[in-house]
Amino acid sequence: KVKAGQAAETVKEKAGEAKEAVKEGAEKARKVAGEAAADAKVKAGQAAETVKEGADKARKVAGQAAETVKEKAGQAADAAKEADTVKAKAGEAAADAKKKAQAAGETVKDKAQQARAAAEDAAAGAKAKAGEAAETVKEKAGEAKEAVKEGAEKARKVAGEAAADAKVKAGQAAETVKEKAGEAKEAVKEGAEKARKVAGEAAADAKVKAGQAAETVKEKAGEAKEAVKEGAEKARKVAGKAGQAAETVKEGADKARKVAGQAAETVKEKAGQAADAAKEGADKARKVAGQAAETVKE
């Protein structure tokens, strides 16, 4: 009876130790799981901050592009104003040529009227082309802004597709600006050629006046060509910045993927530690149970 009581006491003691070991293993597993959850939360916050930073940089680049387009629109308006001044000077020259032509005959008068009409057609054509180019640039800028907004939204989902789409849109915008600049240059060249031809057929004095007008037109055309060249350079620079923005978005997405991978790796590591802790507790429990059984058997 004494031996049986001692055996029961030993079994009770060993059972308590086994229970304590299981409790300790469960506590350690909960602690490891809590650390894994906290680390995953920190990593997720870092990923969100990276995405936010990329979006802010993209918005900043879009604002710079809009500012550049606004500046170029102002320059185009100034050029149009200068074109109106040139048109007024041409009108004065035509009036003076008309007075001179009245003394030379009806033929000179017709030629002067033709020259004036040609000058007005050329100015109107150039103005229309400039308007079309400005409208196209404005439209493409709107599309680019919309595309950047849409690309930022898609970047959070699939960064690769957004970068490809932004690159295609930038190429289309650059191609359209280049095409419109070529058309404007061709229209100016054609107008100047027609004006020189009509002016050459006028009288000597009208020829002098027409030469002066042609020189002025040539000078203004050079200024317009320089402005177009500068605008194209600015457009290329803006396109480059759009590429940088796309690269930044891609970099942010890569960093987010990297952080997510690190978080997954950390969770996997912590899960492994929790499994090891559970295994250790189970081994300890089996060991204690085996000792209890050995004691009972003895």
mmCIF file of C-alpha atoms in Angstrom:
data_model
loop_
_atom_site.group_PDB
_atom_site.id
_atom_site.type_symbol
_atom_site.label_atom_id
_atom_site.label_comp_id
_atom_site.label_asym_id
_atom_site.label_seq_id
_atom_site.Cartn_x
_atom_site.Cartn_y
_atom_site.Cartn_z
ATOM 1 C CA LYS A 1 0.000 0.000 0.000
ATOM 2 C CA VAL A 2 2.848 2.380 0.823
ATOM 3 C CA LYS A 3 4.565 1.542 -2.477
ATOM 4 C CA ALA A 4 1.308 2.047 -4.372
ATOM 5 C CA GLY A 5 0.851 5.465 -2.696
ATOM 6 C CA GLN A 6 4.410 6.454 -3.628
ATOM 7 C CA ALA A 7 3.820 5.315 -7.207
ATOM 8 C CA ALA A 8 0.580 7.332 -7.414
ATOM 9 C CA GLU A 9 2.364 10.393 -5.995
ATOM 10 C CA THR A 10 5.164 9.974 -8.530
ATOM 11 C CA VAL A 11 2.670 9.629 -11.399
ATOM 12 C CA LYS A 12 0.843 12.756 -10.193
ATOM 13 C CA GLU A 13 4.130 14.680 -9.978
ATOM 14 C CA LYS A 14 5.263 13.532 -13.428
ATOM 15 C CA ALA A 15 1.834 14.373 -14.903
ATOM 16 C CA GLY A 16 2.173 17.903 -13.445
ATOM 17 C CA GLU A 17 5.622 18.252 -15.004
ATOM 18 C CA ALA A 18 4.259 17.058 -18.370
ATOM 19 C CA LYS A 19 1.375 19.547 -18.141
ATOM 20 C CA GLU A 20 3.803 22.349 -17.265
ATOM 21 C CA ALA A 21 6.041 21.393 -20.215
ATOM 22 C CA VAL A 22 3.071 21.434 -22.592
ATOM 23 C CA LYS A 23 1.975 24.829 -21.195
ATOM 24 C CA GLU A 24 5.509 26.202 -21.573
ATOM 25 C CA GLY A 25 5.685 24.937 -25.212
ATOM 26 C CA ALA A 26 2.304 26.531 -26.033
ATOM 27 C CA GLU A 27 3.400 29.843 -24.454
ATOM 28 C CA LYS A 28 6.609 29.846 -26.489
ATOM 29 C CA ALA A 29 4.643 29.049 -29.682
ATOM 30 C CA ARG A 30 2.254 31.975 -28.995
ATOM 31 C CA LYS A 31 5.206 34.294 -28.367
ATOM 32 C CA VAL A 32 6.889 33.290 -31.639
ATOM 33 C CA ALA A 33 3.601 33.715 -33.548
ATOM 34 C CA GLY A 34 3.139 37.210 -32.044
ATOM 35 C CA GLU A 35 6.672 38.224 -33.063
ATOM 36 C CA ALA A 36 6.039 36.940 -36.604
ATOM 37 C CA ALA A 37 2.767 38.912 -36.844
ATOM 38 C CA ALA A 38 4.426 42.118 -35.575
ATOM 39 C CA ASP A 39 7.333 41.740 -38.010
ATOM 40 C CA ALA A 40 4.911 41.095 -40.900
ATOM 41 C CA LYS A 41 2.965 44.251 -39.922
ATOM 42 C CA VAL A 42 6.170 46.339 -39.943
ATOM 43 C CA LYS A 43 7.179 44.943 -43.349
ATOM 44 C CA ALA A 44 3.700 45.677 -44.758
ATOM 45 C CA GLY A 45 3.954 49.272 -43.486
ATOM 46 C CA GLN A 46 7.336 49.664 -45.190
ATOM 47 C CA ALA A 47 5.881 48.347 -48.468
ATOM 48 C CA ALA A 48 2.938 50.780 -48.259
ATOM 49 C CA GLU A 49 5.332 53.676 -47.569
ATOM 50 C CA THR A 50 7.443 52.709 -50.603
ATOM 51 C CA VAL A 51 4.370 52.629 -52.866
ATOM 52 C CA LYS A 52 3.236 56.017 -51.513
ATOM 53 C CA GLU A 53 6.664 57.518 -52.148
ATOM 54 C CA GLY A 54 6.618 56.267 -55.773
ATOM 55 C CA ALA A 55 3.124 57.724 -56.307
ATOM 56 C CA ASP A 56 4.193 61.118 -54.866
ATOM 57 C CA LYS A 57 7.205 61.233 -57.172
ATOM 58 C CA ALA A 58 5.004 60.347 -60.176
ATOM 59 C CA ARG A 59 2.572 63.162 -59.286
ATOM 60 C CA LYS A 60 5.501 65.605 -58.981
ATOM 61 C CA VAL A 61 6.812 64.663 -62.441
ATOM 62 C CA ALA A 62 3.301 65.010 -63.921
ATOM 63 C CA GLY A 63 3.044 68.510 -62.381
ATOM 64 C CA GLN A 64 6.380 69.498 -63.926
ATOM 65 C CA ALA A 65 5.195 68.236 -67.331
ATOM 66 C CA ALA A 66 1.968 70.255 -67.041
ATOM 67 C CA GLU A 67 3.977 73.375 -66.095
ATOM 68 C CA THR A 68 6.210 72.930 -69.156
ATOM 69 C CA VAL A 69 3.187 72.529 -71.442
ATOM 70 C CA LYS A 70 1.658 75.697 -69.943
ATOM 71 C CA GLU A 71 4.881 77.611 -70.541
ATOM 72 C CA LYS A 72 5.075 76.447 -74.159
ATOM 73 C CA ALA A 73 1.431 77.415 -74.704
ATOM 74 C CA GLY A 74 2.297 80.936 -73.535
ATOM 75 C CA GLN A 75 5.242 81.047 -75.945
ATOM 76 C CA ALA A 76 2.948 79.891 -78.772
ATOM 77 C CA ALA A 77 0.493 82.706 -77.917
ATOM 78 C CA ASP A 78 3.359 85.238 -78.042
ATOM 79 C CA ALA A 79 4.437 83.839 -81.412
ATOM 80 C CA ALA A 80 0.871 84.203 -82.696
ATOM 81 C CA LYS A 81 0.845 87.794 -81.484
ATOM 82 C CA GLU A 82 4.109 88.439 -83.338
ATOM 83 C CA ALA A 83 2.586 86.808 -86.418
ATOM 84 C CA ASP A 84 -0.309 89.299 -86.204
ATOM 85 C CA THR A 85 2.252 92.123 -86.064
ATOM 86 C CA VAL A 86 3.990 90.737 -89.158
ATOM 87 C CA LYS A 87 0.598 90.481 -90.862
ATOM 88 C CA ALA A 88 -0.068 94.170 -90.063
ATOM 89 C CA LYS A 89 3.346 95.156 -91.472
ATOM 90 C CA ALA A 90 2.613 93.107 -94.581
ATOM 91 C CA GLY A 91 -0.707 94.957 -94.912
ATOM 92 C CA GLU A 92 1.082 98.298 -94.732
ATOM 93 C CA ALA A 93 3.611 97.162 -97.329
ATOM 94 C CA ALA A 94 0.778 95.921 -99.554
ATOM 95 C CA ALA A 95 -1.000 99.284 -99.256
ATOM 96 C CA ASP A 96 2.154 101.168 -100.190
ATOM 97 C CA ALA A 97 2.780 98.761 -103.049
ATOM 98 C CA LYS A 98 -0.800 99.323 -104.198
ATOM 99 C CA LYS A 99 -0.202 103.066 -104.376
ATOM 100 C CA LYS A 100 2.969 102.540 -106.376
ATOM 101 C CA ALA A 101 1.265 99.968 -108.608
ATOM 102 C CA GLN A 102 -1.584 102.344 -109.540
ATOM 103 C CA ALA A 103 0.973 104.442 -111.419
ATOM 104 C CA ALA A 104 2.411 101.388 -113.167
ATOM 105 C CA GLY A 105 -0.953 99.923 -114.266
ATOM 106 C CA GLU A 106 -3.695 97.455 -113.493
ATOM 107 C CA THR A 107 -1.331 94.460 -113.795
ATOM 108 C CA VAL A 108 0.845 95.582 -110.852
ATOM 109 C CA LYS A 109 -2.345 96.117 -108.799
ATOM 110 C CA ASP A 110 -3.449 92.526 -109.495
ATOM 111 C CA LYS A 111 -0.003 91.229 -108.550
ATOM 112 C CA ALA A 112 -0.046 93.166 -105.272
ATOM 113 C CA GLN A 113 -3.493 91.769 -104.429
ATOM 114 C CA GLN A 114 -2.231 88.269 -105.190
ATOM 115 C CA ALA A 115 0.799 88.824 -102.957
ATOM 116 C CA ARG A 116 -1.386 90.042 -100.115
ATOM 117 C CA ALA A 117 -3.783 87.094 -100.513
ATOM 118 C CA ALA A 118 -0.854 84.663 -100.581
ATOM 119 C CA ALA A 119 0.641 86.253 -97.460
ATOM 120 C CA GLU A 120 -2.713 86.026 -95.662
ATOM 121 C CA ASP A 121 -3.145 82.383 -96.736
ATOM 122 C CA ALA A 122 0.350 81.548 -95.550
ATOM 123 C CA ALA A 123 -0.195 83.315 -92.220
ATOM 124 C CA ALA A 124 -3.598 81.633 -91.770
ATOM 125 C CA GLY A 125 -2.134 78.231 -92.652
ATOM 126 C CA ALA A 126 0.759 78.695 -90.241
ATOM 127 C CA LYS A 127 -1.605 79.875 -87.514
ATOM 128 C CA ALA A 128 -3.922 76.888 -88.127
ATOM 129 C CA LYS A 129 -0.993 74.466 -88.049
ATOM 130 C CA ALA A 130 0.281 76.043 -84.827
ATOM 131 C CA GLY A 131 -3.222 75.750 -83.346
ATOM 132 C CA GLU A 132 -3.449 72.094 -84.370
ATOM 133 C CA ALA A 133 -0.026 71.404 -82.912
ATOM 134 C CA ALA A 134 -0.934 73.157 -79.627
ATOM 135 C CA GLU A 135 -4.269 71.299 -79.483
ATOM 136 C CA THR A 136 -2.530 67.982 -80.161
ATOM 137 C CA VAL A 137 0.092 68.689 -77.482
ATOM 138 C CA LYS A 138 -2.670 69.621 -75.032
ATOM 139 C CA GLU A 139 -4.630 66.469 -75.911
ATOM 140 C CA LYS A 140 -1.580 64.246 -75.629
ATOM 141 C CA ALA A 141 -0.676 65.913 -72.309
ATOM 142 C CA GLY A 142 -4.181 65.081 -71.040
ATOM 143 C CA GLU A 143 -3.822 61.511 -72.269
ATOM 144 C CA ALA A 144 -0.387 61.282 -70.671
ATOM 145 C CA LYS A 145 -1.762 62.608 -67.364
ATOM 146 C CA GLU A 146 -4.665 60.131 -67.520
ATOM 147 C CA ALA A 147 -2.246 57.365 -68.460
ATOM 148 C CA VAL A 148 0.034 58.265 -65.520
ATOM 149 C CA LYS A 149 -2.961 58.182 -63.165
ATOM 150 C CA GLU A 150 -4.118 54.858 -64.580
ATOM 151 C CA GLY A 151 -0.554 53.556 -64.572
ATOM 152 C CA ALA A 152 -0.146 54.482 -60.874
ATOM 153 C CA GLU A 153 -3.332 52.534 -60.102
ATOM 154 C CA LYS A 154 -2.177 49.532 -62.122
ATOM 155 C CA ALA A 155 1.314 49.763 -60.653
ATOM 156 C CA ARG A 156 -0.042 48.740 -57.288
ATOM 157 C CA LYS A 157 -1.532 45.655 -58.962
ATOM 158 C CA VAL A 158 0.889 44.792 -61.796
ATOM 159 C CA ALA A 159 3.983 47.061 -62.121
ATOM 160 C CA GLY A 160 5.272 45.498 -65.350
ATOM 161 C CA GLU A 161 2.151 46.250 -67.429
ATOM 162 C CA ALA A 162 1.982 49.886 -66.263
ATOM 163 C CA ALA A 163 5.634 50.543 -67.188
ATOM 164 C CA ALA A 164 5.131 49.086 -70.700
ATOM 165 C CA ASP A 165 1.948 51.114 -71.306
ATOM 166 C CA ALA A 166 3.583 54.373 -70.112
ATOM 167 C CA LYS A 167 6.541 53.782 -72.436
ATOM 168 C CA VAL A 168 4.204 53.267 -75.444
ATOM 169 C CA LYS A 169 2.195 56.434 -74.632
ATOM 170 C CA ALA A 170 5.393 58.521 -74.328
ATOM 171 C CA GLY A 171 6.619 57.223 -77.735
ATOM 172 C CA GLN A 172 3.292 58.128 -79.366
ATOM 173 C CA ALA A 173 3.354 61.650 -77.898
ATOM 174 C CA ALA A 174 6.932 62.273 -79.100
ATOM 175 C CA GLU A 175 6.067 60.954 -82.579
ATOM 176 C CA THR A 176 2.985 63.242 -82.839
ATOM 177 C CA VAL A 177 4.983 66.342 -81.781
ATOM 178 C CA LYS A 178 7.676 65.516 -84.330
ATOM 179 C CA GLU A 179 5.072 65.036 -87.114
ATOM 180 C CA LYS A 180 3.232 68.306 -86.344
ATOM 181 C CA ALA A 181 6.537 70.239 -86.216
ATOM 182 C CA GLY A 182 7.407 68.866 -89.688
ATOM 183 C CA GLU A 183 4.015 69.971 -91.071
ATOM 184 C CA ALA A 184 4.379 73.478 -89.621
ATOM 185 C CA LYS A 185 7.898 73.797 -91.060
ATOM 186 C CA GLU A 186 6.674 72.636 -94.513
ATOM 187 C CA ALA A 187 3.742 75.116 -94.431
ATOM 188 C CA VAL A 188 6.061 78.036 -93.561
ATOM 189 C CA LYS A 189 8.480 77.005 -96.297
ATOM 190 C CA GLU A 190 5.658 76.768 -98.895
ATOM 191 C CA GLY A 191 4.223 80.177 -97.866
ATOM 192 C CA ALA A 192 7.625 81.859 -98.100
ATOM 193 C CA GLU A 193 8.238 80.322 -101.546
ATOM 194 C CA LYS A 194 4.847 81.557 -102.860
ATOM 195 C CA ALA A 195 5.401 85.060 -101.424
ATOM 196 C CA ARG A 196 8.839 85.325 -103.070
ATOM 197 C CA LYS A 197 7.384 84.203 -106.427
ATOM 198 C CA VAL A 198 4.537 86.772 -106.392
ATOM 199 C CA ALA A 199 6.795 89.575 -105.105
ATOM 200 C CA GLY A 200 9.280 88.932 -107.945
ATOM 201 C CA GLU A 201 6.593 89.684 -110.556
ATOM 202 C CA ALA A 202 5.768 93.150 -109.095
ATOM 203 C CA ALA A 203 7.373 96.499 -110.085
ATOM 204 C CA ALA A 204 10.839 97.642 -108.928
ATOM 205 C CA ASP A 205 9.608 99.585 -105.917
ATOM 206 C CA ALA A 206 7.129 96.858 -105.025
ATOM 207 C CA LYS A 207 10.010 94.355 -105.354
ATOM 208 C CA VAL A 208 12.035 96.355 -102.816
ATOM 209 C CA LYS A 209 9.084 96.455 -100.402
ATOM 210 C CA ALA A 210 8.366 92.768 -100.960
ATOM 211 C CA GLY A 211 12.070 91.996 -100.353
ATOM 212 C CA GLN A 212 11.898 93.832 -97.041
ATOM 213 C CA ALA A 213 8.697 91.963 -96.136
ATOM 214 C CA ALA A 214 10.267 88.644 -97.189
ATOM 215 C CA GLU A 215 13.310 89.422 -95.017
ATOM 216 C CA THR A 216 11.017 90.114 -92.068
ATOM 217 C CA VAL A 217 9.055 86.924 -92.725
ATOM 218 C CA LYS A 218 12.304 84.970 -93.004
ATOM 219 C CA GLU A 219 13.517 86.412 -89.692
ATOM 220 C CA LYS A 220 10.209 85.624 -87.971
ATOM 221 C CA ALA A 221 10.201 82.148 -89.531
ATOM 222 C CA GLY A 222 13.695 81.597 -88.103
ATOM 223 C CA GLU A 223 12.445 82.648 -84.666
ATOM 224 C CA ALA A 224 9.407 80.357 -85.023
ATOM 225 C CA LYS A 225 11.674 77.487 -86.125
ATOM 226 C CA GLU A 226 13.920 78.083 -83.120
ATOM 227 C CA ALA A 227 10.882 78.128 -80.814
ATOM 228 C CA VAL A 228 9.633 74.842 -82.343
ATOM 229 C CA LYS A 229 13.086 73.304 -81.893
ATOM 230 C CA GLU A 230 13.180 74.441 -78.268
ATOM 231 C CA GLY A 231 9.667 73.085 -77.720
ATOM 232 C CA ALA A 232 10.686 69.720 -79.179
ATOM 233 C CA GLU A 233 13.711 69.672 -76.880
ATOM 234 C CA LYS A 234 11.489 70.418 -73.881
ATOM 235 C CA ALA A 235 9.072 67.699 -74.993
ATOM 236 C CA ARG A 236 11.921 65.191 -75.208
ATOM 237 C CA LYS A 237 13.043 66.252 -71.737
ATOM 238 C CA VAL A 238 9.493 65.823 -70.385
ATOM 239 C CA ALA A 239 9.296 62.404 -72.068
ATOM 240 C CA GLY A 240 12.582 61.535 -70.354
ATOM 241 C CA LYS A 241 11.115 62.569 -67.022
ATOM 242 C CA ALA A 242 8.060 60.434 -67.719
ATOM 243 C CA GLY A 243 10.446 57.521 -68.311
ATOM 244 C CA GLN A 244 12.149 58.322 -64.975
ATOM 245 C CA ALA A 245 8.740 58.328 -63.279
ATOM 246 C CA ALA A 246 7.922 54.943 -64.808
ATOM 247 C CA GLU A 247 11.326 53.650 -63.662
ATOM 248 C CA THR A 248 10.630 54.980 -60.140
ATOM 249 C CA VAL A 249 7.244 53.231 -60.072
ATOM 250 C CA LYS A 250 8.891 50.012 -61.266
ATOM 251 C CA GLU A 251 11.613 50.383 -58.635
ATOM 252 C CA GLY A 252 8.964 50.922 -55.926
ATOM 253 C CA ALA A 253 7.093 47.834 -57.091
ATOM 254 C CA ASP A 254 10.315 45.789 -57.068
ATOM 255 C CA LYS A 255 11.084 47.028 -53.573
ATOM 256 C CA ALA A 256 7.536 46.181 -52.450
ATOM 257 C CA ARG A 257 7.906 42.665 -53.886
ATOM 258 C CA LYS A 258 11.271 42.327 -52.143
ATOM 259 C CA VAL A 259 9.796 43.479 -48.795
ATOM 260 C CA ALA A 260 6.851 41.080 -49.227
ATOM 261 C CA GLY A 261 9.320 38.261 -49.946
ATOM 262 C CA GLN A 262 11.297 39.171 -46.819
ATOM 263 C CA ALA A 263 8.073 39.216 -44.766
ATOM 264 C CA ALA A 264 7.107 35.790 -46.142
ATOM 265 C CA GLU A 265 10.609 34.499 -45.357
ATOM 266 C CA THR A 266 10.353 35.899 -41.807
ATOM 267 C CA VAL A 267 6.917 34.303 -41.313
ATOM 268 C CA LYS A 268 8.315 31.006 -42.624
ATOM 269 C CA GLU A 269 11.285 31.256 -40.254
ATOM 270 C CA LYS A 270 9.070 32.111 -37.275
ATOM 271 C CA ALA A 271 6.699 29.276 -38.183
ATOM 272 C CA GLY A 272 9.700 26.932 -38.241
ATOM 273 C CA GLN A 273 10.739 28.189 -34.786
ATOM 274 C CA ALA A 274 7.181 27.655 -33.497
ATOM 275 C CA ALA A 275 7.161 24.116 -34.939
ATOM 276 C CA ASP A 276 10.560 23.417 -33.313
ATOM 277 C CA ALA A 277 9.245 24.751 -30.000
ATOM 278 C CA ALA A 278 6.120 22.569 -30.242
ATOM 279 C CA LYS A 279 8.249 19.553 -31.139
ATOM 280 C CA GLU A 280 10.565 20.255 -28.218
ATOM 281 C CA GLY A 281 7.566 20.488 -25.842
ATOM 282 C CA ALA A 282 6.104 17.259 -27.218
ATOM 283 C CA ASP A 283 9.486 15.489 -26.847
ATOM 284 C CA LYS A 284 9.768 16.708 -23.277
ATOM 285 C CA ALA A 285 6.197 15.557 -22.534
ATOM 286 C CA ARG A 286 6.929 12.113 -24.033
ATOM 287 C CA LYS A 287 10.112 11.912 -21.976
ATOM 288 C CA VAL A 288 8.290 12.773 -18.736
ATOM 289 C CA ALA A 289 5.484 10.306 -19.556
ATOM 290 C CA GLY A 290 8.095 7.617 -20.239
ATOM 291 C CA GLN A 291 9.769 8.343 -16.881
ATOM 292 C CA ALA A 292 6.361 8.145 -15.156
ATOM 293 C CA ALA A 293 5.602 4.829 -16.843
ATOM 294 C CA GLU A 294 9.050 3.507 -15.872
ATOM 295 C CA THR A 295 8.429 4.549 -12.270
ATOM 296 C CA VAL A 296 5.029 2.843 -12.206
ATOM 297 C CA LYS A 297 6.534 -0.276 -13.738
ATOM 298 C CA GLU A 298 9.333 -0.262 -11.132
#
